[in-house]
JSON list of C-alpha atoms in Angstrom, two decimals:
[
{"chain": "A", "resi": 1, "resn": "UNK", "atom": "CA", "xyz": [-0.05, -0.13, 0.01]},
{"chain": "A", "resi": 2, "resn": "UNK", "atom": "CA", "xyz": [2.61, 2.58, 0.85]},
{"chain": "A", "resi": 3, "resn": "UNK", "atom": "CA", "xyz": [4.39, 1.70, -2.50]},
{"chain": "A", "resi": 4, "resn": "UNK", "atom": "CA", "xyz": [1.04, 2.65, -4.26]},
{"chain": "A", "resi": 5, "resn": "UNK", "atom": "CA", "xyz": [0.76, 6.00, -2.34]},
{"chain": "A", "resi": 6, "resn": "UNK", "atom": "CA", "xyz": [4.30, 7.04, -3.10]},
{"chain": "A", "resi": 7, "resn": "UNK", "atom": "CA", "xyz": [3.72, 6.48, -6.83]},
{"chain": "A", "resi": 8, "resn": "UNK", "atom": "CA", "xyz": [0.30, 8.17, -6.76]},
{"chain": "A", "resi": 9, "resn": "UNK", "atom": "CA", "xyz": [1.97, 11.18, -5.04]},
{"chain": "A", "resi": 10, "resn": "UNK", "atom": "CA", "xyz": [5.11, 10.95, -7.46]},
{"chain": "A", "resi": 11, "resn": "UNK", "atom": "CA", "xyz": [2.39, 11.49, -10.41]},
{"chain": "A", "resi": 12, "resn": "UNK", "atom": "CA", "xyz": [1.27, 14.51, -9.10]},
{"chain": "A", "resi": 13, "resn": "UNK", "atom": "CA", "xyz": [4.58, 16.02, -8.80]},
{"chain": "A", "resi": 14, "resn": "UNK", "atom": "CA", "xyz": [4.72, 15.62, -5.03]},
{"chain": "A", "resi": 15, "resn": "UNK", "atom": "CA", "xyz": [7.60, 17.90, -3.43]},
{"chain": "A", "resi": 16, "resn": "UNK", "atom": "CA", "xyz": [8.15, 16.12, -0.32]},
{"chain": "A", "resi": 17, "resn": "UNK", "atom": "CA", "xyz": [6.84, 13.54, 1.73]},
{"chain": "A", "resi": 18, "resn": "UNK", "atom": "CA", "xyz": [7.16, 11.00, 4.35]},
{"chain": "A", "resi": 19, "resn": "UNK", "atom": "CA", "xyz": [5.75, 7.44, 4.50]},
{"chain": "A", "resi": 20, "resn": "UNK", "atom": "CA", "xyz": [6.35, 5.59, 8.11]},
{"chain": "A", "resi": 21, "resn": "UNK", "atom": "CA", "xyz": [8.52, 2.40, 7.91]},
{"chain": "A", "resi": 22, "resn": "UNK", "atom": "CA", "xyz": [7.68, 1.12, 11.48]},
{"chain": "A", "resi": 23, "resn": "UNK", "atom": "CA", "xyz": [5.26, 1.88, 14.47]},
{"chain": "A", "resi": 24, "resn": "UNK", "atom": "CA", "xyz": [7.38, 4.44, 16.01]},
{"chain": "A", "resi": 25, "resn": "UNK", "atom": "CA", "xyz": [7.57, 6.57, 12.94]},
{"chain": "A", "resi": 26, "resn": "UNK", "atom": "CA", "xyz": [3.97, 6.06, 12.47]},
{"chain": "A", "resi": 27, "resn": "UNK", "atom": "CA", "xyz": [3.44, 7.36, 15.92]},
{"chain": "A", "resi": 28, "resn": "UNK", "atom": "CA", "xyz": [5.50, 10.28, 15.70]},
{"chain": "A", "resi": 29, "resn": "UNK", "atom": "CA", "xyz": [3.72, 11.25, 12.32]},
{"chain": "A", "resi": 30, "resn": "UNK", "atom": "CA", "xyz": [0.34, 11.01, 14.17]},
{"chain": "A", "resi": 31, "resn": "UNK", "atom": "CA", "xyz": [2.07, 13.49, 16.84]},
{"chain": "A", "resi": 32, "resn": "UNK", "atom": "CA", "xyz": [2.92, 15.80, 14.18]},
{"chain": "A", "resi": 33, "resn": "UNK", "atom": "CA", "xyz": [-0.84, 15.59, 12.77]},
{"chain": "A", "resi": 34, "resn": "UNK", "atom": "CA", "xyz": [-2.47, 16.13, 16.29]},
{"chain": "A", "resi": 35, "resn": "UNK", "atom": "CA", "xyz": [-0.21, 18.98, 16.80]},
{"chain": "A", "resi": 36, "resn": "UNK", "atom": "CA", "xyz": [-1.51, 20.66, 13.67]},
{"chain": "A", "resi": 37, "resn": "UNK", "atom": "CA", "xyz": [-4.50, 22.54, 15.65]},
{"chain": "A", "resi": 38, "resn": "UNK", "atom": "CA", "xyz": [-2.51, 23.48, 18.47]},
{"chain": "A", "resi": 39, "resn": "UNK", "atom": "CA", "xyz": [0.13, 24.95, 16.25]},
{"chain": "A", "resi": 40, "resn": "UNK", "atom": "CA", "xyz": [-2.49, 26.92, 14.40]},
{"chain": "A", "resi": 41, "resn": "UNK", "atom": "CA", "xyz": [-4.21, 28.39, 17.57]},
{"chain": "A", "resi": 42, "resn": "UNK", "atom": "CA", "xyz": [-0.59, 30.24, 18.32]},
{"chain": "A", "resi": 43, "resn": "UNK", "atom": "CA", "xyz": [-0.64, 31.69, 14.73]},
{"chain": "A", "resi": 44, "resn": "UNK", "atom": "CA", "xyz": [-3.82, 33.38, 15.48]},
{"chain": "A", "resi": 45, "resn": "UNK", "atom": "CA", "xyz": [-7.64, 33.13, 14.56]},
{"chain": "A", "resi": 46, "resn": "UNK", "atom": "CA", "xyz": [-8.44, 31.19, 11.19]},
{"chain": "A", "resi": 47, "resn": "UNK", "atom": "CA", "xyz": [-11.33, 30.15, 9.07]},
{"chain": "A", "resi": 48, "resn": "UNK", "atom": "CA", "xyz": [-11.74, 26.59, 9.19]},
{"chain": "A", "resi": 49, "resn": "UNK", "atom": "CA", "xyz": [-13.00, 24.35, 6.53]},
{"chain": "A", "resi": 50, "resn": "UNK", "atom": "CA", "xyz": [-13.51, 20.65, 6.21]},
{"chain": "A", "resi": 51, "resn": "UNK", "atom": "CA", "xyz": [-13.70, 20.00, 2.55]},
{"chain": "A", "resi": 52, "resn": "UNK", "atom": "CA", "xyz": [-13.77, 16.80, 0.38]},
{"chain": "A", "resi": 53, "resn": "UNK", "atom": "CA", "xyz": [-12.84, 16.36, -3.47]},
{"chain": "A", "resi": 54, "resn": "UNK", "atom": "CA", "xyz": [-11.95, 13.67, -5.25]},
{"chain": "A", "resi": 55, "resn": "UNK", "atom": "CA", "xyz": [-8.07, 12.29, -4.66]},
{"chain": "A", "resi": 56, "resn": "UNK", "atom": "CA", "xyz": [-7.38, 12.96, -8.23]},
{"chain": "A", "resi": 57, "resn": "UNK", "atom": "CA", "xyz": [-8.43, 16.59, -8.12]},
{"chain": "A", "resi": 58, "resn": "UNK", "atom": "CA", "xyz": [-6.50, 17.48, -4.98]},
{"chain": "A", "resi": 59, "resn": "UNK", "atom": "CA", "xyz": [-3.67, 19.07, -6.72]},
{"chain": "A", "resi": 60, "resn": "UNK", "atom": "CA", "xyz": [-5.81, 21.18, -8.71]},
{"chain": "A", "resi": 61, "resn": "UNK", "atom": "CA", "xyz": [-8.18, 22.10, -6.27]},
{"chain": "A", "resi": 62, "resn": "UNK", "atom": "CA", "xyz": [-5.11, 23.25, -3.83]},
{"chain": "A", "resi": 63, "resn": "UNK", "atom": "CA", "xyz": [-3.53, 25.34, -6.90]},
{"chain": "A", "resi": 64, "resn": "UNK", "atom": "CA", "xyz": [-6.59, 26.92, -8.06]},
{"chain": "A", "resi": 65, "resn": "UNK", "atom": "CA", "xyz": [-7.90, 27.63, -4.52]},
{"chain": "A", "resi": 66, "resn": "UNK", "atom": "CA", "xyz": [-4.75, 29.27, -3.31]},
{"chain": "A", "resi": 67, "resn": "UNK", "atom": "CA", "xyz": [-4.71, 31.31, -6.64]},
{"chain": "A", "resi": 68, "resn": "UNK", "atom": "CA", "xyz": [-7.97, 32.60, -6.17]},
{"chain": "A", "resi": 69, "resn": "UNK", "atom": "CA", "xyz": [-7.64, 33.17, -2.34]},
{"chain": "A", "resi": 70, "resn": "UNK", "atom": "CA", "xyz": [-4.38, 35.12, -2.86]},
{"chain": "A", "resi": 71, "resn": "UNK", "atom": "CA", "xyz": [-5.99, 37.34, -5.56]},
{"chain": "A", "resi": 72, "resn": "UNK", "atom": "CA", "xyz": [-8.69, 38.50, -2.94]},
{"chain": "A", "resi": 73, "resn": "UNK", "atom": "CA", "xyz": [-6.46, 38.42, -0.29]},
{"chain": "A", "resi": 74, "resn": "UNK", "atom": "CA", "xyz": [-2.64, 38.66, -0.65]},
{"chain": "A", "resi": 75, "resn": "UNK", "atom": "CA", "xyz": [-1.78, 38.21, 2.90]},
{"chain": "A", "resi": 76, "resn": "UNK", "atom": "CA", "xyz": [-3.67, 34.79, 3.05]},
{"chain": "A", "resi": 77, "resn": "UNK", "atom": "CA", "xyz": [-1.91, 31.73, 4.70]},
{"chain": "A", "resi": 78, "resn": "UNK", "atom": "CA", "xyz": [-3.17, 28.28, 4.03]},
{"chain": "A", "resi": 79, "resn": "UNK", "atom": "CA", "xyz": [-2.79, 25.75, 6.27]},
{"chain": "A", "resi": 80, "resn": "UNK", "atom": "CA", "xyz": [-4.14, 22.41, 4.24]},
{"chain": "A", "resi": 81, "resn": "UNK", "atom": "CA", "xyz": [-3.76, 18.82, 5.63]},
{"chain": "A", "resi": 82, "resn": "UNK", "atom": "CA", "xyz": [-5.74, 15.79, 6.47]},
{"chain": "A", "resi": 83, "resn": "UNK", "atom": "CA", "xyz": [-6.78, 12.66, 4.91]},
{"chain": "A", "resi": 84, "resn": "UNK", "atom": "CA", "xyz": [-5.74, 13.23, 1.49]},
{"chain": "A", "resi": 85, "resn": "UNK", "atom": "CA", "xyz": [-5.82, 9.32, 0.57]},
{"chain": "A", "resi": 86, "resn": "UNK", "atom": "CA", "xyz": [-9.86, 9.68, 0.73]},
{"chain": "A", "resi": 87, "resn": "UNK", "atom": "CA", "xyz": [-9.97, 13.51, -0.70]},
{"chain": "A", "resi": 88, "resn": "UNK", "atom": "CA", "xyz": [-10.66, 15.02, 2.49]},
{"chain": "A", "resi": 89, "resn": "UNK", "atom": "CA", "xyz": [-8.80, 17.86, 3.87]},
{"chain": "A", "resi": 90, "resn": "UNK", "atom": "CA", "xyz": [-8.83, 20.49, 6.57]},
{"chain": "A", "resi": 91, "resn": "UNK", "atom": "CA", "xyz": [-8.17, 23.58, 4.59]},
{"chain": "A", "resi": 92, "resn": "UNK", "atom": "CA", "xyz": [-7.65, 26.43, 7.07]},
{"chain": "A", "resi": 93, "resn": "UNK", "atom": "CA", "xyz": [-7.24, 30.13, 6.27]},
{"chain": "A", "resi": 94, "resn": "UNK", "atom": "CA", "xyz": [-5.58, 32.99, 8.22]},
{"chain": "A", "resi": 95, "resn": "UNK", "atom": "CA", "xyz": [-3.44, 35.98, 7.44]},
{"chain": "A", "resi": 96, "resn": "UNK", "atom": "CA", "xyz": [0.46, 36.47, 7.41]},
{"chain": "A", "resi": 97, "resn": "UNK", "atom": "CA", "xyz": [-0.33, 40.03, 9.34]},
{"chain": "A", "resi": 98, "resn": "UNK", "atom": "CA", "xyz": [0.62, 40.10, 12.96]},
{"chain": "A", "resi": 99, "resn": "UNK", "atom": "CA", "xyz": [-3.02, 40.44, 14.11]},
{"chain": "A", "resi": 100, "resn": "UNK", "atom": "CA", "xyz": [-5.27, 38.65, 11.76]},
{"chain": "A", "resi": 101, "resn": "UNK", "atom": "CA", "xyz": [-8.39, 38.86, 13.77]},
{"chain": "A", "resi": 102, "resn": "UNK", "atom": "CA", "xyz": [-9.77, 40.96, 10.93]},
{"chain": "A", "resi": 103, "resn": "UNK", "atom": "CA", "xyz": [-9.76, 37.74, 9.12]},
{"chain": "A", "resi": 104, "resn": "UNK", "atom": "CA", "xyz": [-13.59, 37.23, 9.83]},
{"chain": "A", "resi": 105, "resn": "UNK", "atom": "CA", "xyz": [-14.83, 40.62, 8.40]},
{"chain": "A", "resi": 106, "resn": "UNK", "atom": "CA", "xyz": [-13.71, 38.44, 5.20]},
{"chain": "A", "resi": 107, "resn": "UNK", "atom": "CA", "xyz": [-15.16, 35.36, 6.42]},
{"chain": "A", "resi": 108, "resn": "UNK", "atom": "CA", "xyz": [-18.06, 35.17, 3.78]},
{"chain": "A", "resi": 109, "resn": "UNK", "atom": "CA", "xyz": [-15.65, 35.94, 0.95]},
{"chain": "A", "resi": 110, "resn": "UNK", "atom": "CA", "xyz": [-13.20, 33.45, 1.79]},
{"chain": "A", "resi": 111, "resn": "UNK", "atom": "CA", "xyz": [-15.96, 30.45, 2.37]},
{"chain": "A", "resi": 112, "resn": "UNK", "atom": "CA", "xyz": [-17.34, 31.50, -0.84]},
{"chain": "A", "resi": 113, "resn": "UNK", "atom": "CA", "xyz": [-13.99, 31.02, -2.72]},
{"chain": "A", "resi": 114, "resn": "UNK", "atom": "CA", "xyz": [-13.28, 27.88, -0.77]},
{"chain": "A", "resi": 115, "resn": "UNK", "atom": "CA", "xyz": [-16.76, 26.41, -1.55]},
{"chain": "A", "resi": 116, "resn": "UNK", "atom": "CA", "xyz": [-16.88, 27.35, -5.02]},
{"chain": "A", "resi": 117, "resn": "UNK", "atom": "CA", "xyz": [-13.90, 25.87, -5.77]},
{"chain": "A", "resi": 118, "resn": "UNK", "atom": "CA", "xyz": [-14.57, 22.46, -3.97]},
{"chain": "A", "resi": 119, "resn": "UNK", "atom": "CA", "xyz": [-17.83, 22.59, -6.02]},
{"chain": "A", "resi": 120, "resn": "UNK", "atom": "CA", "xyz": [-15.78, 23.12, -9.19]},
{"chain": "A", "resi": 121, "resn": "UNK", "atom": "CA", "xyz": [-13.69, 20.21, -8.65]},
{"chain": "A", "resi": 122, "resn": "UNK", "atom": "CA", "xyz": [-16.24, 17.76, -6.88]}
]
């Protein structure tokens, strides 16, 4: 299974990745995954999305959505992680500004971009 995942990702221009080789590495990877929410809290508020697109559409979705968000909000920061093997992503948006509290004034527009893009690639 791991070899199939590596092949699938390589076909999609994966830049970097890790596959656990044993139980200890698997646990370390899960610790990193579980720490994502806490790490993002330290960065300040964010608009959270739990979205799904076909696995084959993930690279195009990520590229298109990022381009659209950056066009509308140049200081956007995107944190995408999750269960890419089943097409599910946690797609969270914040700003790179020191105080991104004003992010929520733009929440409706951010959501429209994200969900319109999900619909386009669903």
